[in-house]
Amino acid sequence: MKMYEMLRAFVVGGLVLTGAGLQADEFDSSKMMTQYSNPASECCCDLDSCCANSGSRGGHFLFGVEATFLAPIGSTGVQTWEFADLASGANNAFTTDSSGIENLVPAPRVWLGFVNDCGWGAQVRYWELNSSATNTDLFTPQLITGDTTGFNAANTIQMQALDIEAIRNFCYCDWNVTTSFGYRHALRDSQGAMNFIAQVDRPTIIGGQTALYSGASSSISKFEGDGLTFSLAGSRPTCYGIDLFWNMRGSCLWGNSYSSSSAAAAVGTPFGGANFTTGAVSGKSDDIWIGELQAGAQWSRCLPCSNARFFLRGAFEYQYWGSTSGQTFAEAGVFDSGVSGMYVSASSPESSINLVGFALSSGITW
């Protein structure tokens, strides 16, 4: 009985002392805030202290899907043909040099991750771009000479990036900040090819009839490697329910680059023919630097009856993929003496590639 009375007196006395020490005009509701109490607009800038006393949300998953629309700017290989009618002096030529490849193309990005209640986590990201362009002009009679020429040319580019990284969320002043560091595997593959044909009416003075020309060229430039990737991102709420955000990423990769070029030309006449083929190949260990930048705005809303938040966002995006080494070049030519001639060539690029465009994405954290 005495023990019960002592405990009762201790509890009542403690409550009285606590109530006396807390005046109504001294109450500050912001001191009751814990990390993740409102992920869209609040955070605790003393993360370690908050983690020790927080439990309002706990760990959560991240998932997002993004459609980037980017235009590759830079050479993806050069294919050239040139045809000359020596009797009339007329010349016709065409060069691909990424013709048509620099349009905006969709390139998906997806990510999945988990962050614990102290802001540490991990995520996997994947991005891919595929673009192609063709140029075709078959059996077109030339106005001056009457010669018939035609060609078909195509360029393709494929780019991929896979990231596996650790992430850390924290707050700096009014910014929600995320940093990451991890592993990246990347691929850049550019290819081009062209075929050319021509039919020429030979002068009667040298036997008449026709000469048939055919030519082909191709080029490949490929890099695939592994390395390190790191990023820094930030977001902050505005007064209109929209968050501003930005993120920057850099990657340094080591791997192997391969490039090749080939060219072939042939002519056939009633009195004989000729053909010529050349090629060049290069392969070596290489390294490239990749830089990425995004800046835009995000809208988010809590989903009813769940501890999840849905978001939509749009942003400007820019990527830089550094140049590879080992450019190759090949050329070939044939002619019908005194009548006509054809020249074809191919070169693989070693220049950098810039990607410029925008991104639209949606996702959920829960």
GROMACS .gro file of C-alpha atoms in nm:
model
  366
    1MET     CA    1   0.000   0.000   0.000
    2LYS     CA    2   0.284   0.238   0.078
    3MET     CA    3   0.450   0.154  -0.254
    4TYR     CA    4   0.125   0.238  -0.442
    5GLU     CA    5   0.092   0.575  -0.261
    6MET     CA    6   0.457   0.661  -0.339
    7LEU     CA    7   0.412   0.586  -0.711
    8ARG     CA    8   0.087   0.786  -0.722
    9ALA     CA    9   0.251   1.086  -0.558
   10PHE     CA   10   0.548   1.064  -0.800
   11VAL     CA   11   0.326   1.055  -1.111
   12VAL     CA   12   0.094   1.335  -0.995
   13GLY     CA   13   0.388   1.551  -0.892
   14GLY     CA   14   0.559   1.497  -1.226
   15LEU     CA   15   0.249   1.598  -1.416
   16VAL     CA   16   0.208   1.911  -1.205
   17LEU     CA   17   0.571   2.010  -1.264
   18THR     CA   18   0.539   1.946  -1.638
   19GLY     CA   19   0.219   2.147  -1.664
   20ALA     CA   20   0.374   2.435  -1.474
   21GLY     CA   21   0.678   2.439  -1.701
   22LEU     CA   22   0.478   2.464  -2.027
   23GLN     CA   23   0.291   2.793  -2.074
   24ALA     CA   24   0.034   2.833  -2.351
   25ASP     CA   25   0.223   3.116  -2.523
   26GLU     CA   26   0.546   2.908  -2.527
   27PHE     CA   27   0.406   2.618  -2.729
   28ASP     CA   28   0.571   2.578  -3.072
   29SER     CA   29   0.406   2.318  -3.295
   30SER     CA   30   0.711   2.307  -3.525
   31LYS     CA   31   0.904   2.135  -3.244
   32MET     CA   32   0.665   1.845  -3.275
   33MET     CA   33   0.762   1.788  -3.642
   34THR     CA   34   0.939   1.466  -3.727
   35GLN     CA   35   1.111   1.367  -4.046
   36TYR     CA   36   0.878   1.250  -4.323
   37SER     CA   37   0.573   1.394  -4.142
   38ASN     CA   38   0.489   1.562  -4.474
   39PRO     CA   39   0.735   1.456  -4.744
   40ALA     CA   40   0.606   1.712  -4.993
   41SER     CA   41   0.673   2.023  -4.788
   42GLU     CA   42   0.853   1.945  -4.462
   43CYS     CA   43   1.175   1.787  -4.350
   44CYS     CA   44   1.405   1.787  -4.055
   45CYS     CA   45   1.743   1.948  -4.111
   46ASP     CA   46   1.898   1.754  -3.823
   47LEU     CA   47   1.845   1.413  -3.980
   48ASP     CA   48   2.038   1.206  -3.728
   49SER     CA   49   1.847   1.360  -3.439
   50CYS     CA   50   1.517   1.312  -3.617
   51CYS     CA   51   1.593   0.951  -3.696
   52ALA     CA   52   1.645   0.876  -3.333
   53ASN     CA   53   1.297   1.000  -3.248
   54SER     CA   54   1.108   0.937  -3.569
   55GLY     CA   55   0.887   0.652  -3.666
   56SER     CA   56   0.601   0.832  -3.827
   57ARG     CA   57   0.672   0.688  -4.172
   58GLY     CA   58   0.960   0.440  -4.161
   59GLY     CA   59   1.122   0.292  -4.469
   60HIS     CA   60   0.955   0.333  -4.807
   61PHE     CA   61   0.985   0.210  -5.165
   62LEU     CA   62   1.047   0.428  -5.472
   63PHE     CA   63   0.921   0.352  -5.822
   64GLY     CA   64   0.907   0.569  -6.131
   65VAL     CA   65   0.871   0.556  -6.509
   66GLU     CA   66   1.000   0.836  -6.729
   67ALA     CA   67   0.968   0.908  -7.100
   68THR     CA   68   1.258   1.119  -7.219
   69PHE     CA   69   1.241   1.276  -7.565
   70LEU     CA   70   1.595   1.348  -7.682
   71ALA     CA   71   1.763   1.447  -8.007
   72PRO     CA   72   2.111   1.299  -8.068
   73ILE     CA   73   2.348   1.569  -8.193
   74GLY     CA   74   2.679   1.445  -8.328
   75SER     CA   75   2.813   1.223  -8.602
   76THR     CA   76   2.695   0.862  -8.608
   77GLY     CA   77   2.897   0.773  -8.916
   78VAL     CA   78   2.940   0.918  -9.264
   79GLN     CA   79   2.848   0.740  -9.589
   80THR     CA   80   2.923   0.912  -9.920
   81TRP     CA   81   2.870   0.836 -10.287
   82GLU     CA   82   2.968   1.043 -10.589
   83PHE     CA   83   2.892   0.972 -10.953
   84ALA     CA   84   3.034   1.157 -11.254
   85ASP     CA   85   2.935   1.148 -11.620
   86LEU     CA   86   3.265   1.237 -11.782
   87ALA     CA   87   3.117   1.304 -12.125
   88SER     CA   88   2.882   1.579 -12.004
   89GLY     CA   89   3.077   1.688 -11.697
   90ALA     CA   90   2.774   1.633 -11.470
   91ASN     CA   91   2.834   1.524 -11.110
   92ASN     CA   92   2.594   1.395 -10.844
   93ALA     CA   93   2.673   1.321 -10.480
   94PHE     CA   94   2.513   1.242 -10.144
   95THR     CA   95   2.647   1.229  -9.787
   96THR     CA   96   2.452   1.090  -9.491
   97ASP     CA   97   2.645   1.238  -9.194
   98SER     CA   98   2.365   1.158  -8.942
   99SER     CA   99   2.099   1.280  -9.186
  100GLY     CA  100   1.761   1.240  -9.014
  101ILE     CA  101   1.906   1.094  -8.694
  102GLU     CA  102   1.890   1.425  -8.503
  103ASN     CA  103   1.512   1.425  -8.449
  104LEU     CA  104   1.350   1.391  -8.107
  105VAL     CA  105   1.300   1.025  -8.021
  106PRO     CA  106   1.142   0.864  -7.711
  107ALA     CA  107   1.384   0.702  -7.468
  108PRO     CA  108   1.236   0.530  -7.159
  109ARG     CA  109   1.382   0.539  -6.809
  110VAL     CA  110   1.265   0.334  -6.510
  111TRP     CA  111   1.384   0.312  -6.149
  112LEU     CA  112   1.308   0.110  -5.836
  113GLY     CA  113   1.453   0.159  -5.489
  114PHE     CA  114   1.409   0.154  -5.113
  115VAL     CA  115   1.495   0.417  -4.848
  116ASN     CA  116   1.495   0.343  -4.475
  117ASP     CA  117   1.367   0.575  -4.201
  118CYS     CA  118   1.713   0.732  -4.163
  119GLY     CA  119   1.742   0.838  -4.527
  120TRP     CA  120   1.976   0.561  -4.647
  121GLY     CA  121   1.880   0.334  -4.934
  122ALA     CA  122   1.956   0.180  -5.271
  123GLN     CA  123   1.807   0.195  -5.619
  124VAL     CA  124   1.834   0.048  -5.969
  125ARG     CA  125   1.790   0.269  -6.279
  126TYR     CA  126   1.773   0.177  -6.648
  127TRP     CA  127   1.761   0.405  -6.955
  128GLU     CA  128   1.768   0.325  -7.327
  129LEU     CA  129   1.759   0.521  -7.653
  130ASN     CA  130   1.715   0.381  -8.004
  131SER     CA  131   1.701   0.597  -8.315
  132SER     CA  132   1.726   0.530  -8.687
  133ALA     CA  133   1.691   0.718  -9.013
  134THR     CA  134   1.680   0.617  -9.379
  135ASN     CA  135   1.726   0.803  -9.707
  136THR     CA  136   1.607   0.640 -10.029
  137ASP     CA  137   1.609   0.758 -10.389
  138LEU     CA  138   1.575   0.470 -10.634
  139PHE     CA  139   1.608   0.481 -11.012
  140THR     CA  140   1.601   0.855 -11.070
  141PRO     CA  141   1.691   0.967 -11.425
  142GLN     CA  142   1.938   1.255 -11.438
  143LEU     CA  143   1.806   1.554 -11.631
  144ILE     CA  144   2.121   1.634 -11.827
  145THR     CA  145   2.265   1.292 -11.907
  146GLY     CA  146   1.969   1.056 -11.882
  147ASP     CA  147   2.174   0.832 -11.653
  148THR     CA  148   1.968   0.643 -11.395
  149THR     CA  149   2.093   0.638 -11.035
  150GLY     CA  150   1.954   0.521 -10.703
  151PHE     CA  151   2.066   0.468 -10.346
  152ASN     CA  152   1.949   0.358 -10.004
  153ALA     CA  153   2.120   0.481  -9.685
  154ALA     CA  154   2.048   0.412  -9.317
  155ASN     CA  155   2.190   0.526  -8.983
  156THR     CA  156   2.115   0.381  -8.639
  157ILE     CA  157   2.221   0.468  -8.287
  158GLN     CA  158   2.164   0.272  -7.965
  159MET     CA  159   2.250   0.394  -7.615
  160GLN     CA  160   2.192   0.219  -7.280
  161ALA     CA  161   2.274   0.286  -6.916
  162LEU     CA  162   2.217   0.061  -6.611
  163ASP     CA  163   2.286   0.199  -6.261
  164ILE     CA  164   2.300   0.017  -5.928
  165GLU     CA  165   2.371   0.265  -5.651
  166ALA     CA  166   2.341   0.362  -5.287
  167ILE     CA  167   2.138   0.675  -5.209
  168ARG     CA  168   2.121   0.917  -4.917
  169ASN     CA  169   1.835   1.161  -4.847
  170PHE     CA  170   1.889   1.465  -4.626
  171CYS     CA  171   1.786   1.828  -4.596
  172TYR     CA  172   1.991   2.140  -4.646
  173CYS     CA  173   1.811   2.460  -4.549
  174ASP     CA  174   1.489   2.452  -4.753
  175TRP     CA  175   1.604   2.185  -4.998
  176ASN     CA  176   1.534   1.812  -4.989
  177VAL     CA  177   1.861   1.668  -5.120
  178THR     CA  178   1.947   1.322  -5.254
  179THR     CA  179   2.297   1.200  -5.332
  180SER     CA  180   2.396   0.870  -5.489
  181PHE     CA  181   2.709   0.673  -5.570
  182GLY     CA  182   2.741   0.337  -5.739
  183TYR     CA  183   2.805   0.122  -6.046
  184ARG     CA  184   2.713   0.191  -6.410
  185HIS     CA  185   2.719  -0.024  -6.722
  186ALA     CA  186   2.675   0.166  -7.050
  187LEU     CA  187   2.664   0.103  -7.424
  188ARG     CA  188   2.692   0.336  -7.722
  189ASP     CA  189   2.657   0.179  -8.068
  190SER     CA  190   2.643   0.378  -8.394
  191GLN     CA  191   2.611   0.213  -8.735
  192GLY     CA  192   2.561   0.329  -9.092
  193ALA     CA  193   2.526   0.161  -9.431
  194MET     CA  194   2.458   0.264  -9.790
  195ASN     CA  195   2.402   0.096 -10.128
  196PHE     CA  196   2.431   0.270 -10.465
  197ILE     CA  197   2.342   0.167 -10.823
  198ALA     CA  198   2.367   0.342 -11.159
  199GLN     CA  199   2.294   0.262 -11.522
  200VAL     CA  200   2.471   0.462 -11.793
  201ASP     CA  201   2.412   0.471 -12.168
  202ARG     CA  202   2.755   0.451 -12.331
  203PRO     CA  203   2.828   0.664 -12.639
  204THR     CA  204   2.793   0.488 -12.974
  205ILE     CA  205   3.145   0.591 -13.072
  206ILE     CA  206   3.289   0.352 -12.812
  207GLY     CA  207   3.051   0.065 -12.870
  208GLY     CA  208   2.726   0.188 -12.718
  209GLN     CA  209   2.511  -0.029 -12.490
  210THR     CA  210   2.508   0.032 -12.110
  211ALA     CA  211   2.741   0.027 -11.812
  212LEU     CA  212   2.614  -0.089 -11.471
  213TYR     CA  213   2.761   0.046 -11.145
  214SER     CA  214   2.711  -0.075 -10.790
  215GLY     CA  215   2.863   0.045 -10.465
  216ALA     CA  216   2.828  -0.023 -10.094
  217SER     CA  217   2.972   0.126  -9.776
  218SER     CA  218   2.926   0.069  -9.402
  219SER     CA  219   3.066   0.188  -9.069
  220ILE     CA  220   3.042   0.082  -8.704
  221SER     CA  221   3.148   0.265  -8.389
  222LYS     CA  222   3.081   0.094  -8.056
  223PHE     CA  223   3.179   0.143  -7.692
  224GLU     CA  224   3.073  -0.077  -7.400
  225GLY     CA  225   3.211  -0.050  -7.051
  226ASP     CA  226   3.165  -0.033  -6.675
  227GLY     CA  227   3.250   0.230  -6.420
  228LEU     CA  228   3.135   0.465  -6.146
  229THR     CA  229   2.835   0.696  -6.136
  230PHE     CA  230   2.746   0.967  -5.886
  231SER     CA  231   2.463   1.219  -5.864
  232LEU     CA  232   2.329   1.514  -5.667
  233ALA     CA  233   1.961   1.614  -5.675
  234GLY     CA  234   1.746   1.866  -5.493
  235SER     CA  235   1.382   1.974  -5.465
  236ARG     CA  236   1.187   2.233  -5.269
  237PRO     CA  237   0.817   2.320  -5.243
  238THR     CA  238   0.665   2.645  -5.369
  239CYS     CA  239   0.354   2.829  -5.260
  240TYR     CA  240   0.147   2.678  -5.540
  241GLY     CA  241   0.163   2.308  -5.455
  242ILE     CA  242   0.443   2.252  -5.708
  243ASP     CA  243   0.796   2.140  -5.624
  244LEU     CA  244   1.094   2.270  -5.817
  245PHE     CA  245   1.366   2.011  -5.872
  246TRP     CA  246   1.702   1.958  -6.039
  247ASN     CA  247   1.953   1.677  -6.063
  248MET     CA  248   2.305   1.633  -6.195
  249ARG     CA  249   2.488   1.309  -6.268
  250GLY     CA  250   2.838   1.219  -6.379
  251SER     CA  251   2.982   0.883  -6.483
  252CYS     CA  252   3.331   0.767  -6.573
  253LEU     CA  253   3.349   0.440  -6.764
  254TRP     CA  254   3.629   0.208  -6.873
  255GLY     CA  255   3.578  -0.051  -7.145
  256ASN     CA  256   3.648  -0.141  -7.506
  257SER     CA  257   3.584   0.058  -7.821
  258TYR     CA  258   3.552  -0.096  -8.166
  259SER     CA  259   3.519   0.074  -8.503
  260SER     CA  260   3.525  -0.041  -8.863
  261SER     CA  261   3.465   0.099  -9.211
  262SER     CA  262   3.431  -0.073  -9.547
  263ALA     CA  263   3.372   0.039  -9.905
  264ALA     CA  264   3.319  -0.157 -10.227
  265ALA     CA  265   3.267  -0.046 -10.587
  266ALA     CA  266   3.210  -0.237 -10.913
  267VAL     CA  267   3.136  -0.161 -11.277
  268GLY     CA  268   3.034  -0.389 -11.562
  269THR     CA  269   3.033  -0.311 -11.936
  270PRO     CA  270   2.984  -0.525 -12.248
  271PHE     CA  271   3.361  -0.530 -12.283
  272GLY     CA  272   3.464  -0.611 -11.926
  273GLY     CA  273   3.440  -0.491 -11.569
  274ALA     CA  274   3.625  -0.396 -11.254
  275ASN     CA  275   3.571  -0.402 -10.878
  276PHE     CA  276   3.753  -0.265 -10.577
  277THR     CA  277   3.704  -0.323 -10.201
  278THR     CA  278   3.877  -0.167  -9.898
  279GLY     CA  279   3.826  -0.179  -9.522
  280ALA     CA  280   3.970  -0.066  -9.189
  281VAL     CA  281   3.924  -0.196  -8.834
  282SER     CA  282   4.026  -0.056  -8.494
  283GLY     CA  283   3.977  -0.199  -8.144
  284LYS     CA  284   4.129  -0.087  -7.815
  285SER     CA  285   4.074  -0.024  -7.445
  286ASP     CA  286   3.904   0.310  -7.397
  287ASP     CA  287   3.727   0.535  -7.149
  288ILE     CA  288   3.450   0.795  -7.175
  289TRP     CA  289   3.287   1.055  -6.951
  290ILE     CA  290   2.908   1.096  -6.934
  291GLY     CA  291   2.737   1.404  -6.790
  292GLU     CA  292   2.361   1.450  -6.734
  293LEU     CA  293   2.143   1.743  -6.623
  294GLN     CA  294   1.772   1.779  -6.548
  295ALA     CA  295   1.569   2.077  -6.423
  296GLY     CA  296   1.193   2.109  -6.394
  297ALA     CA  297   0.881   2.101  -6.176
  298GLN     CA  298   0.689   1.829  -5.994
  299TRP     CA  299   0.333   1.791  -5.863
  300SER     CA  300   0.253   1.528  -5.600
  301ARG     CA  301  -0.041   1.414  -5.391
  302CYS     CA  302  -0.100   1.163  -5.113
  303LEU     CA  303  -0.310   0.865  -5.216
  304PRO     CA  304  -0.620   0.812  -4.999
  305CYS     CA  305  -0.631   0.522  -4.754
  306SER     CA  306  -0.259   0.453  -4.797
  307ASN     CA  307   0.084   0.574  -4.691
  308ALA     CA  308   0.179   0.641  -5.055
  309ARG     CA  309   0.245   0.953  -5.259
  310PHE     CA  310   0.194   0.985  -5.635
  311PHE     CA  311   0.389   1.237  -5.845
  312LEU     CA  312   0.399   1.383  -6.196
  313ARG     CA  313   0.684   1.592  -6.330
  314GLY     CA  314   0.831   1.749  -6.642
  315ALA     CA  315   1.183   1.870  -6.705
  316PHE     CA  316   1.444   1.985  -6.952
  317GLU     CA  317   1.716   1.722  -7.000
  318TYR     CA  318   2.068   1.731  -7.143
  319GLN     CA  319   2.323   1.450  -7.173
  320TYR     CA  320   2.685   1.452  -7.290
  321TRP     CA  321   2.860   1.131  -7.397
  322GLY     CA  322   3.231   1.184  -7.451
  323SER     CA  323   3.422   1.090  -7.762
  324THR     CA  324   3.577   0.749  -7.826
  325SER     CA  325   3.907   0.685  -8.001
  326GLY     CA  326   3.994   0.481  -8.307
  327GLN     CA  327   3.826   0.646  -8.607
  328THR     CA  328   3.839   0.442  -8.930
  329PHE     CA  329   3.798   0.534  -9.297
  330ALA     CA  330   3.756   0.338  -9.622
  331GLU     CA  331   3.702   0.442  -9.985
  332ALA     CA  332   3.666   0.274 -10.323
  333GLY     CA  333   3.619   0.391 -10.683
  334VAL     CA  334   3.578   0.248 -11.034
  335PHE     CA  335   3.528   0.402 -11.378
  336ASP     CA  336   3.445   0.325 -11.738
  337SER     CA  337   3.730   0.495 -11.919
  338GLY     CA  338   3.625   0.818 -12.080
  339VAL     CA  339   3.257   0.765 -11.996
  340SER     CA  340   3.173   0.771 -11.625
  341GLY     CA  341   3.300   0.696 -11.277
  342MET     CA  342   3.178   0.619 -10.925
  343TYR     CA  343   3.327   0.680 -10.579
  344VAL     CA  344   3.202   0.557 -10.238
  345SER     CA  345   3.344   0.604  -9.888
  346ALA     CA  346   3.264   0.536  -9.522
  347SER     CA  347   3.401   0.665  -9.193
  348SER     CA  348   3.321   0.571  -8.834
  349PRO     CA  349   3.287   0.860  -8.586
  350GLU     CA  350   3.499   0.934  -8.282
  351SER     CA  351   3.318   1.254  -8.189
  352SER     CA  352   3.112   1.311  -7.875
  353ILE     CA  353   2.731   1.291  -7.878
  354ASN     CA  354   2.500   1.546  -7.716
  355LEU     CA  355   2.139   1.463  -7.628
  356VAL     CA  356   1.898   1.755  -7.584
  357GLY     CA  357   1.526   1.740  -7.509
  358PHE     CA  358   1.275   1.700  -7.228
  359ALA     CA  359   1.141   1.436  -6.990
  360LEU     CA  360   0.791   1.350  -6.863
  361SER     CA  361   0.759   1.109  -6.571
  362SER     CA  362   0.529   0.970  -6.307
  363GLY     CA  363   0.588   0.751  -6.005
  364ILE     CA  364   0.497   0.657  -5.653
  365THR     CA  365   0.661   0.629  -5.311
  366TRP     CA  366   0.504   0.403  -5.051
   0.00000   0.00000   0.00000
